[in-house]
Amino acid sequence: MDSLKEMYLSAGIDQDVYDFCDRIQKGLKDRFEKIDQTAEYNQMKVIRAMEKQRVSAECFESSTGYGYDDLGREKLEAVYADVFGTEAALVRPQITCGTHALTLALSAILRPGDELLTPVGKPYDTLEGVIGIKDDNPPGSLKEFGISYRQVDLLEDGEFDLEGIKEALNEKTKLVTIQRSKGYAPRKTLSVERIGKLIAYIKSIKPDVICMVDNCYGEFVETIEPTQVGADLCVGSLIKNPGGGLAPIGGYVVGKEKIIELCANRLTAPGLGKEVGATLGANRAFFQGFFLAPTVTAGALKGAIFAANVYETLGFVTVPNKTESRHDIIQAVTLGSAEAVIAFCQGIQAASPVDSHVAPEPYAMPGYHSDVIMAAGAFIQGSSIELSADGPIEPPYAVYFQGGLTWYHARYGITMSLQYMKNANLVTIP
Ligand SMILES: *Cc1c(COP(=O)(O)O)cnc(C)c1O
């Protein structure tokens, strides 16, 4: 018996589970090769940007207090701008998470009387309270500031509702927000190419409207980013793809110079802008994480494809399905029952390098509609570029699975999730 298999068996994986997953994995060679090609291209893109900006050891020094003249911060922002093909970037530890980065951009750009439009359906759960479209909005929503909101859903077949978008665009529309990843919605993730076409259409109707992309989970999945196909700005979290698993906190906004200035003035203060903001020792992790991000994203992508193939072969509905092209690292698997969602997540947790001895349970989370179970044995708390899974405990009982700093860990985690499903008599292994 080969020694890897022995290792798996010693970890509590049954022979039939191992063999089944191993067969699935052996069938994915060609797809994995393509992912490696994308990763290599993106790796070059990042290294070339770091070379161009003459990144040096001084960039890893730390600033405190006001954080004036932080060389590393300035170079890091130049590197991000270069990689995303934008005029400027704001990459800061003061941006707490993705929702904060998006809120920052929205409240930096929008003014009372302006309207925000989403042409791709409902945005990510945590943004509902930010925009003010919940039944019980938290204080401080955009709505409270007199900013209105309009939403055009995708058509039944997943295509853009071009007529609806045309009707929705009006003299008040200042900003259009396009969410690349599906988040918790059942729709497909948008490819960068489709985002480009949508932006071109919107600008053909209203040339001066600002187009923003929520780029969460999409960075480095393709060889181009939305800012290279017409987006005025892209926004994301550093504890997802671009942090490469090393960034301990942070978010980014990349885009036109004027827009980044608005965001900086909102993050700090009008007039202070980008000039302040201590980095508190995070610079090296930001650089090194960005350097690793293309290969980390590739590992996560392989894990997602592996999961789709394992679970679809067993008869579960997967989004994306096992053969379709990928535009983010999220994998949804509809498991059909609360027990299966719990077993899946507990399996992922049990295969983690951190906190493998604890069993996650569903609980109420701020910003979410129902109880959610979250598996995360991560080095950085809440990091979802690390192997993690979460499942809202509500029909259709789907888990959303993402991350994996290495493909090997993703493989182990998914194999363990299946083992837990088997242990709970929720699947039969063929
Ligand atoms: C994760 C995510 C967010 C919010 O990010 P947090 O870091 O969890 O606040 C927003 N939009 C999308 C599409 C996401 O995946």
mmCIF file of N, CA and C in Angstrom, residues 100-206:
data_model
loop_
_atom_site.group_PDB
_atom_site.id
_atom_site.type_symbol
_atom_site.label_atom_id
_atom_site.label_comp_id
_atom_site.label_asym_id
_atom_site.label_seq_id
_atom_site.Cartn_x
_atom_site.Cartn_y
_atom_site.Cartn_z
ATOM 1 N N HIS A 100 -16.246 46.102 5.237
ATOM 2 C CA HIS A 100 -15.757 47.446 5.548
ATOM 3 C C HIS A 100 -15.199 48.114 4.292
ATOM 4 N N ALA A 101 -14.439 47.375 3.504
ATOM 5 C CA ALA A 101 -13.861 47.936 2.273
ATOM 6 C C ALA A 101 -14.968 48.396 1.325
ATOM 7 N N LEU A 102 -16.014 47.581 1.209
ATOM 8 C CA LEU A 102 -17.137 47.932 0.330
ATOM 9 C C LEU A 102 -17.897 49.137 0.879
ATOM 10 N N THR A 103 -18.105 49.147 2.194
ATOM 11 C CA THR A 103 -18.799 50.265 2.834
ATOM 12 C C THR A 103 -18.012 51.555 2.652
ATOM 13 N N LEU A 104 -16.695 51.424 2.802
ATOM 14 C CA LEU A 104 -15.810 52.567 2.611
ATOM 15 C C LEU A 104 -15.986 53.153 1.212
ATOM 16 N N ALA A 105 -15.942 52.293 0.207
ATOM 17 C CA ALA A 105 -16.055 52.766 -1.177
ATOM 18 C C ALA A 105 -17.435 53.371 -1.426
ATOM 19 N N LEU A 106 -18.470 52.720 -0.949
ATOM 20 C CA LEU A 106 -19.835 53.224 -1.165
ATOM 21 C C LEU A 106 -20.009 54.590 -0.514
ATOM 22 N N SER A 107 -19.566 54.691 0.751
ATOM 23 C CA SER A 107 -19.813 55.956 1.444
ATOM 24 C C SER A 107 -18.824 57.032 1.026
ATOM 25 N N ALA A 108 -17.727 56.648 0.385
ATOM 26 C CA ALA A 108 -16.792 57.648 -0.136
ATOM 27 C C ALA A 108 -17.342 58.288 -1.410
ATOM 28 N N ILE A 109 -18.037 57.500 -2.195
ATOM 29 C CA ILE A 109 -18.457 57.953 -3.527
ATOM 30 C C ILE A 109 -19.858 58.570 -3.521
ATOM 31 N N LEU A 110 -20.764 57.975 -2.744
ATOM 32 C CA LEU A 110 -22.163 58.397 -2.813
ATOM 33 C C LEU A 110 -22.454 59.609 -1.923
ATOM 34 N N ARG A 111 -23.330 60.480 -2.393
ATOM 35 C CA ARG A 111 -23.749 61.669 -1.654
ATOM 36 C C ARG A 111 -25.276 61.660 -1.530
ATOM 37 N N PRO A 112 -25.812 62.377 -0.567
ATOM 38 C CA PRO A 112 -27.273 62.429 -0.423
ATOM 39 C C PRO A 112 -27.947 62.761 -1.763
ATOM 40 N N GLY A 113 -28.999 61.997 -2.072
ATOM 41 C CA GLY A 113 -29.703 62.216 -3.341
ATOM 42 C C GLY A 113 -29.227 61.298 -4.454
ATOM 43 N N ASP A 114 -28.051 60.703 -4.276
ATOM 44 C CA ASP A 114 -27.533 59.767 -5.289
ATOM 45 C C ASP A 114 -28.241 58.426 -5.168
ATOM 46 N N GLU A 115 -28.140 57.656 -6.236
ATOM 47 C CA GLU A 115 -28.703 56.308 -6.223
ATOM 48 C C GLU A 115 -27.625 55.275 -6.550
ATOM 49 N N LEU A 116 -27.737 54.154 -5.858
ATOM 50 C CA LEU A 116 -26.858 53.002 -6.075
ATOM 51 C C LEU A 116 -27.654 51.943 -6.825
ATOM 52 N N LEU A 117 -27.028 51.357 -7.830
ATOM 53 C CA LEU A 117 -27.720 50.310 -8.602
ATOM 54 C C LEU A 117 -26.911 49.031 -8.588
ATOM 55 N N THR A 118 -27.564 47.906 -8.323
ATOM 56 C CA THR A 118 -26.926 46.624 -8.590
ATOM 57 C C THR A 118 -27.663 45.946 -9.739
ATOM 58 N N PRO A 119 -26.946 45.660 -10.818
ATOM 59 C CA PRO A 119 -27.577 45.057 -11.983
ATOM 60 C C PRO A 119 -27.490 43.528 -11.977
ATOM 61 N N VAL A 120 -27.000 42.957 -10.870
ATOM 62 C CA VAL A 120 -26.781 41.497 -10.844
ATOM 63 C C VAL A 120 -27.469 40.856 -9.641
ATOM 64 N N GLY A 121 -28.564 41.460 -9.215
ATOM 65 C CA GLY A 121 -29.333 40.893 -8.105
ATOM 66 C C GLY A 121 -28.839 41.350 -6.754
ATOM 67 N N LYS A 122 -29.401 40.710 -5.745
ATOM 68 C CA LYS A 122 -29.153 41.092 -4.358
ATOM 69 C C LYS A 122 -27.665 40.959 -4.002
ATOM 70 N N PRO A 123 -27.108 41.974 -3.331
ATOM 71 C CA PRO A 123 -25.701 41.859 -2.936
ATOM 72 C C PRO A 123 -25.536 40.961 -1.706
ATOM 73 N N TYR A 124 -24.297 40.719 -1.376
ATOM 74 C CA TYR A 124 -23.901 39.895 -0.229
ATOM 75 C C TYR A 124 -24.663 40.288 1.038
ATOM 76 N N ASP A 125 -25.040 39.300 1.820
ATOM 77 C CA ASP A 125 -25.870 39.493 3.021
ATOM 78 C C ASP A 125 -25.465 40.690 3.888
ATOM 79 N N THR A 126 -24.171 40.791 4.176
ATOM 80 C CA THR A 126 -23.740 41.816 5.131
ATOM 81 C C THR A 126 -23.915 43.240 4.571
ATOM 82 N N LEU A 127 -24.128 43.354 3.261
ATOM 83 C CA LEU A 127 -24.292 44.684 2.667
ATOM 84 C C LEU A 127 -25.718 45.196 2.770
ATOM 85 N N GLU A 128 -26.645 44.319 3.090
ATOM 86 C CA GLU A 128 -28.049 44.744 3.154
ATOM 87 C C GLU A 128 -28.240 45.822 4.211
ATOM 88 N N GLY A 129 -27.617 45.627 5.348
ATOM 89 C CA GLY A 129 -27.724 46.632 6.417
ATOM 90 C C GLY A 129 -26.952 47.895 6.086
ATOM 91 N N VAL A 130 -25.892 47.744 5.308
ATOM 92 C CA VAL A 130 -25.088 48.900 4.892
ATOM 93 C C VAL A 130 -25.910 49.790 3.964
ATOM 94 N N ILE A 131 -26.584 49.146 3.022
ATOM 95 C CA ILE A 131 -27.388 49.893 2.041
ATOM 96 C C ILE A 131 -28.678 50.383 2.695
ATOM 97 N N GLY A 132 -29.222 49.541 3.580
ATOM 98 C CA GLY A 132 -30.476 49.921 4.244
ATOM 99 C C GLY A 132 -31.681 49.271 3.592
ATOM 100 N N ILE A 133 -31.555 48.004 3.248
ATOM 101 C CA ILE A 133 -32.680 47.305 2.605
ATOM 102 C C ILE A 133 -33.189 46.155 3.459
ATOM 103 N N LYS A 134 -32.820 46.168 4.737
ATOM 104 C CA LYS A 134 -33.364 45.155 5.648
ATOM 105 C C LYS A 134 -34.648 45.694 6.279
ATOM 106 N N ASP A 135 -35.373 44.804 6.940
ATOM 107 C CA ASP A 135 -36.557 45.260 7.670
ATOM 108 C C ASP A 135 -36.130 46.093 8.877
ATOM 109 N N ASP A 136 -35.034 45.673 9.508
ATOM 110 C CA ASP A 136 -34.531 46.413 10.668
ATOM 111 C C ASP A 136 -33.089 46.834 10.388
ATOM 112 N N ASN A 137 -32.948 47.987 9.745
ATOM 113 C CA ASN A 137 -31.609 48.441 9.368
ATOM 114 C C ASN A 137 -30.835 48.959 10.565
ATOM 115 N N PRO A 138 -29.543 48.637 10.631
ATOM 116 C CA PRO A 138 -28.730 49.196 11.706
ATOM 117 C C PRO A 138 -28.586 50.707 11.490
ATOM 118 N N PRO A 139 -28.339 51.459 12.563
ATOM 119 C CA PRO A 139 -28.159 52.897 12.382
ATOM 120 C C PRO A 139 -26.939 53.177 11.511
ATOM 121 N N GLY A 140 -27.039 54.189 10.670
ATOM 122 C CA GLY A 140 -25.889 54.583 9.853
ATOM 123 C C GLY A 140 -25.902 54.040 8.437
ATOM 124 N N SER A 141 -26.994 53.418 8.028
ATOM 125 C CA SER A 141 -27.046 52.861 6.668
ATOM 126 C C SER A 141 -27.057 53.988 5.635
ATOM 127 N N LEU A 142 -26.754 53.645 4.394
ATOM 128 C CA LEU A 142 -26.761 54.645 3.318
ATOM 129 C C LEU A 142 -28.141 55.282 3.194
ATOM 130 N N LYS A 143 -29.163 54.472 3.422
ATOM 131 C CA LYS A 143 -30.533 54.970 3.327
ATOM 132 C C LYS A 143 -30.741 56.169 4.264
ATOM 133 N N GLU A 144 -30.171 56.054 5.468
ATOM 134 C CA GLU A 144 -30.301 57.126 6.461
ATOM 135 C C GLU A 144 -29.702 58.438 5.940
ATOM 136 N N PHE A 145 -28.722 58.303 5.041
ATOM 137 C CA PHE A 145 -28.079 59.494 4.477
ATOM 138 C C PHE A 145 -28.764 59.962 3.190
ATOM 139 N N GLY A 146 -29.938 59.414 2.907
ATOM 140 C CA GLY A 146 -30.677 59.860 1.723
ATOM 141 C C GLY A 146 -30.129 59.312 0.416
ATOM 142 N N ILE A 147 -29.519 58.134 0.497
ATOM 143 C CA ILE A 147 -29.011 57.486 -0.715
ATOM 144 C C ILE A 147 -29.954 56.338 -1.073
ATOM 145 N N SER A 148 -30.503 56.400 -2.271
ATOM 146 C CA SER A 148 -31.486 55.392 -2.658
ATOM 147 C C SER A 148 -30.814 54.223 -3.367
ATOM 148 N N TYR A 149 -31.588 53.177 -3.542
ATOM 149 C CA TYR A 149 -31.036 51.900 -4.022
ATOM 150 C C TYR A 149 -31.994 51.273 -5.024
ATOM 151 N N ARG A 150 -31.429 50.724 -6.039
ATOM 152 C CA ARG A 150 -32.228 49.993 -7.004
ATOM 153 C C ARG A 150 -31.520 48.687 -7.354
ATOM 154 N N GLN A 151 -32.302 47.668 -7.596
ATOM 155 C CA GLN A 151 -31.736 46.344 -7.883
ATOM 156 C C GLN A 151 -32.415 45.753 -9.110
ATOM 157 N N VAL A 152 -31.608 45.259 -10.034
ATOM 158 C CA VAL A 152 -32.159 44.524 -11.181
ATOM 159 C C VAL A 152 -31.642 43.096 -11.075
ATOM 160 N N ASP A 153 -32.545 42.167 -11.002
ATOM 161 C CA ASP A 153 -32.134 40.761 -10.862
ATOM 162 C C ASP A 153 -31.677 40.196 -12.193
ATOM 163 N N LEU A 154 -30.903 39.148 -12.121
ATOM 164 C CA LEU A 154 -30.539 38.421 -13.335
ATOM 165 C C LEU A 154 -31.794 37.732 -13.868
ATOM 166 N N LEU A 155 -31.807 37.462 -15.154
ATOM 167 C CA LEU A 155 -32.937 36.737 -15.733
ATOM 168 C C LEU A 155 -32.889 35.282 -15.274
ATOM 169 N N GLU A 156 -33.972 34.607 -15.494
ATOM 170 C CA GLU A 156 -34.088 33.209 -15.066
ATOM 171 C C GLU A 156 -32.916 32.346 -15.558
ATOM 172 N N ASP A 157 -32.463 32.619 -16.793
ATOM 173 C CA ASP A 157 -31.366 31.809 -17.360
ATOM 174 C C ASP A 157 -29.986 32.326 -16.923
ATOM 175 N N GLY A 158 -29.958 33.294 -16.002
ATOM 176 C CA GLY A 158 -28.677 33.789 -15.499
ATOM 177 C C GLY A 158 -28.095 34.931 -16.300
ATOM 178 N N GLU A 159 -28.761 35.306 -17.393
ATOM 179 C CA GLU A 159 -28.256 36.408 -18.222
ATOM 180 C C GLU A 159 -28.621 37.756 -17.592
ATOM 181 N N PHE A 160 -27.932 38.809 -18.044
ATOM 182 C CA PHE A 160 -28.237 40.149 -17.563
ATOM 183 C C PHE A 160 -29.576 40.608 -18.129
ATOM 184 N N ASP A 161 -30.363 41.291 -17.336
ATOM 185 C CA ASP A 161 -31.636 41.852 -17.780
ATOM 186 C C ASP A 161 -31.355 43.229 -18.388
ATOM 187 N N LEU A 162 -30.916 43.234 -19.638
ATOM 188 C CA LEU A 162 -30.444 44.474 -20.262
ATOM 189 C C LEU A 162 -31.527 45.552 -20.315
ATOM 190 N N GLU A 163 -32.742 45.128 -20.633
ATOM 191 C CA GLU A 163 -33.859 46.086 -20.668
ATOM 192 C C GLU A 163 -34.096 46.687 -19.282
ATOM 193 N N GLY A 164 -34.118 45.799 -18.290
ATOM 194 C CA GLY A 164 -34.346 46.235 -16.906
ATOM 195 C C GLY A 164 -33.255 47.190 -16.428
ATOM 196 N N ILE A 165 -32.025 46.899 -16.818
ATOM 197 C CA ILE A 165 -30.891 47.746 -16.410
ATOM 198 C C ILE A 165 -31.032 49.136 -17.046
ATOM 199 N N LYS A 166 -31.405 49.137 -18.329
ATOM 200 C CA LYS A 166 -31.587 50.403 -19.049
ATOM 201 C C LYS A 166 -32.651 51.260 -18.370
ATOM 202 N N GLU A 167 -33.741 50.617 -17.970
ATOM 203 C CA GLU A 167 -34.831 51.342 -17.300
ATOM 204 C C GLU A 167 -34.409 51.849 -15.919
ATOM 205 N N ALA A 168 -33.573 51.048 -15.247
ATOM 206 C CA ALA A 168 -33.202 51.399 -13.870
ATOM 207 C C ALA A 168 -32.205 52.556 -13.813
ATOM 208 N N LEU A 169 -31.356 52.663 -14.839
ATOM 209 C CA LEU A 169 -30.367 53.748 -14.858
ATOM 210 C C LEU A 169 -31.098 55.072 -15.033
ATOM 211 N N ASN A 170 -30.853 56.017 -14.141
ATOM 212 C CA ASN A 170 -31.542 57.307 -14.263
ATOM 213 C C ASN A 170 -30.578 58.428 -13.870
ATOM 214 N N GLU A 171 -31.074 59.654 -13.851
ATOM 215 C CA GLU A 171 -30.161 60.790 -13.613
ATOM 216 C C GLU A 171 -29.545 60.746 -12.215
ATOM 217 N N LYS A 172 -30.199 60.002 -11.284
ATOM 218 C CA LYS A 172 -29.653 59.912 -9.925
ATOM 219 C C LYS A 172 -28.569 58.842 -9.781
ATOM 220 N N THR A 173 -28.549 57.900 -10.712
ATOM 221 C CA THR A 173 -27.622 56.770 -10.564
ATOM 222 C C THR A 173 -26.176 57.247 -10.600
ATOM 223 N N LYS A 174 -25.487 57.130 -9.467
ATOM 224 C CA LYS A 174 -24.099 57.608 -9.400
ATOM 225 C C LYS A 174 -23.141 56.431 -9.499
ATOM 226 N N LEU A 175 -23.567 55.313 -8.892
ATOM 227 C CA LEU A 175 -22.646 54.185 -8.739
ATOM 228 C C LEU A 175 -23.373 52.875 -9.046
ATOM 229 N N VAL A 176 -22.688 52.044 -9.808
ATOM 230 C CA VAL A 176 -23.215 50.704 -10.080
ATOM 231 C C VAL A 176 -22.286 49.716 -9.396
ATOM 232 N N THR A 177 -22.834 48.829 -8.579
ATOM 233 C CA THR A 177 -21.989 47.844 -7.919
ATOM 234 C C THR A 177 -22.265 46.455 -8.474
ATOM 235 N N ILE A 178 -21.199 45.784 -8.844
ATOM 236 C CA ILE A 178 -21.310 44.472 -9.482
ATOM 237 C C ILE A 178 -20.565 43.466 -8.625
ATOM 238 N N GLN A 179 -21.278 42.504 -8.098
ATOM 239 C CA GLN A 179 -20.646 41.479 -7.271
ATOM 240 C C GLN A 179 -20.193 40.333 -8.171
ATOM 241 N N ARG A 180 -18.884 40.095 -8.183
ATOM 242 C CA ARG A 180 -18.321 39.077 -9.069
ATOM 243 C C ARG A 180 -18.700 37.670 -8.602
ATOM 244 N N SER A 181 -18.490 37.430 -7.318
ATOM 245 C CA SER A 181 -18.751 36.105 -6.757
ATOM 246 C C SER A 181 -20.227 35.959 -6.436
ATOM 247 N N LYS A 182 -20.683 34.725 -6.384
ATOM 248 C CA LYS A 182 -22.113 34.538 -6.112
ATOM 249 C C LYS A 182 -22.461 34.776 -4.643
ATOM 250 N N GLY A 183 -21.465 34.736 -3.753
ATOM 251 C CA GLY A 183 -21.770 34.860 -2.325
ATOM 252 C C GLY A 183 -22.700 33.733 -1.909
ATOM 253 N N TYR A 184 -23.791 34.091 -1.234
ATOM 254 C CA TYR A 184 -24.755 33.067 -0.820
ATOM 255 C C TYR A 184 -25.926 32.944 -1.789
ATOM 256 N N ALA A 185 -25.825 33.607 -2.937
ATOM 257 C CA ALA A 185 -26.924 33.540 -3.903
ATOM 258 C C ALA A 185 -26.745 32.303 -4.781
ATOM 259 N N PRO A 186 -27.831 31.765 -5.316
ATOM 260 C CA PRO A 186 -27.722 30.549 -6.119
ATOM 261 C C PRO A 186 -27.252 30.789 -7.557
ATOM 262 N N ARG A 187 -26.974 32.051 -7.902
ATOM 263 C CA ARG A 187 -26.580 32.332 -9.289
ATOM 264 C C ARG A 187 -25.130 31.909 -9.574
ATOM 265 N N LYS A 188 -24.751 32.067 -10.819
ATOM 266 C CA LYS A 188 -23.370 31.778 -11.191
ATOM 267 C C LYS A 188 -22.479 32.985 -10.886
ATOM 268 N N THR A 189 -21.208 32.685 -10.641
ATOM 269 C CA THR A 189 -20.223 33.757 -10.510
ATOM 270 C C THR A 189 -19.946 34.330 -11.898
ATOM 271 N N LEU A 190 -19.666 35.641 -11.936
ATOM 272 C CA LEU A 190 -19.447 36.281 -13.227
ATOM 273 C C LEU A 190 -17.983 36.176 -13.637
ATOM 274 N N SER A 191 -17.755 35.859 -14.899
ATOM 275 C CA SER A 191 -16.378 35.899 -15.391
ATOM 276 C C SER A 191 -15.985 37.355 -15.582
ATOM 277 N N VAL A 192 -14.677 37.604 -15.605
ATOM 278 C CA VAL A 192 -14.202 38.966 -15.828
ATOM 279 C C VAL A 192 -14.687 39.466 -17.190
ATOM 280 N N GLU A 193 -14.715 38.582 -18.160
ATOM 281 C CA GLU A 193 -15.166 38.966 -19.498
ATOM 282 C C GLU A 193 -16.627 39.437 -19.476
ATOM 283 N N ARG A 194 -17.477 38.697 -18.760
ATOM 284 C CA ARG A 194 -18.898 39.087 -18.668
ATOM 285 C C ARG A 194 -19.046 40.410 -17.930
ATOM 286 N N ILE A 195 -18.239 40.603 -16.904
ATOM 287 C CA ILE A 195 -18.277 41.876 -16.171
ATOM 288 C C ILE A 195 -17.919 43.018 -17.124
ATOM 289 N N GLY A 196 -16.913 42.791 -17.956
ATOM 290 C CA GLY A 196 -16.489 43.802 -18.931
ATOM 291 C C GLY A 196 -17.614 44.158 -19.893
ATOM 292 N N LYS A 197 -18.328 43.158 -20.345
ATOM 293 C CA LYS A 197 -19.431 43.410 -21.289
ATOM 294 C C LYS A 197 -20.552 44.179 -20.604
ATOM 295 N N LEU A 198 -20.826 43.809 -19.358
ATOM 296 C CA LEU A 198 -21.889 44.494 -18.606
ATOM 297 C C LEU A 198 -21.531 45.964 -18.399
ATOM 298 N N ILE A 199 -20.280 46.217 -18.030
ATOM 299 C CA ILE A 199 -19.848 47.603 -17.804
ATOM 300 C C ILE A 199 -19.925 48.401 -19.110
ATOM 301 N N ALA A 200 -19.499 47.783 -20.210
ATOM 302 C CA ALA A 200 -19.550 48.478 -21.504
ATOM 303 C C ALA A 200 -20.992 48.848 -21.842
ATOM 304 N N TYR A 201 -21.910 47.934 -21.572
ATOM 305 C CA TYR A 201 -23.331 48.206 -21.842
ATOM 306 C C TYR A 201 -23.829 49.363 -20.978
ATOM 307 N N ILE A 202 -23.521 49.300 -19.686
ATOM 308 C CA ILE A 202 -23.988 50.333 -18.753
ATOM 309 C C ILE A 202 -23.423 51.700 -19.142
ATOM 310 N N LYS A 203 -22.134 51.710 -19.514
ATOM 311 C CA LYS A 203 -21.513 52.999 -19.866
ATOM 312 C C LYS A 203 -22.004 53.509 -21.221
ATOM 313 N N SER A 204 -22.507 52.609 -22.063
ATOM 314 C CA SER A 204 -23.065 53.069 -23.342
ATOM 315 C C SER A 204 -24.376 53.824 -23.091
ATOM 316 N N ILE A 205 -25.028 53.527 -21.972
ATOM 317 C CA ILE A 205 -26.273 54.222 -21.631
ATOM 318 C C ILE A 205 -25.978 55.451 -20.771
ATOM 319 N N LYS A 206 -25.084 55.283 -19.804
ATOM 320 C CA LYS A 206 -24.736 56.398 -18.912
ATOM 321 C C LYS A 206 -23.218 56.445 -18.730
#
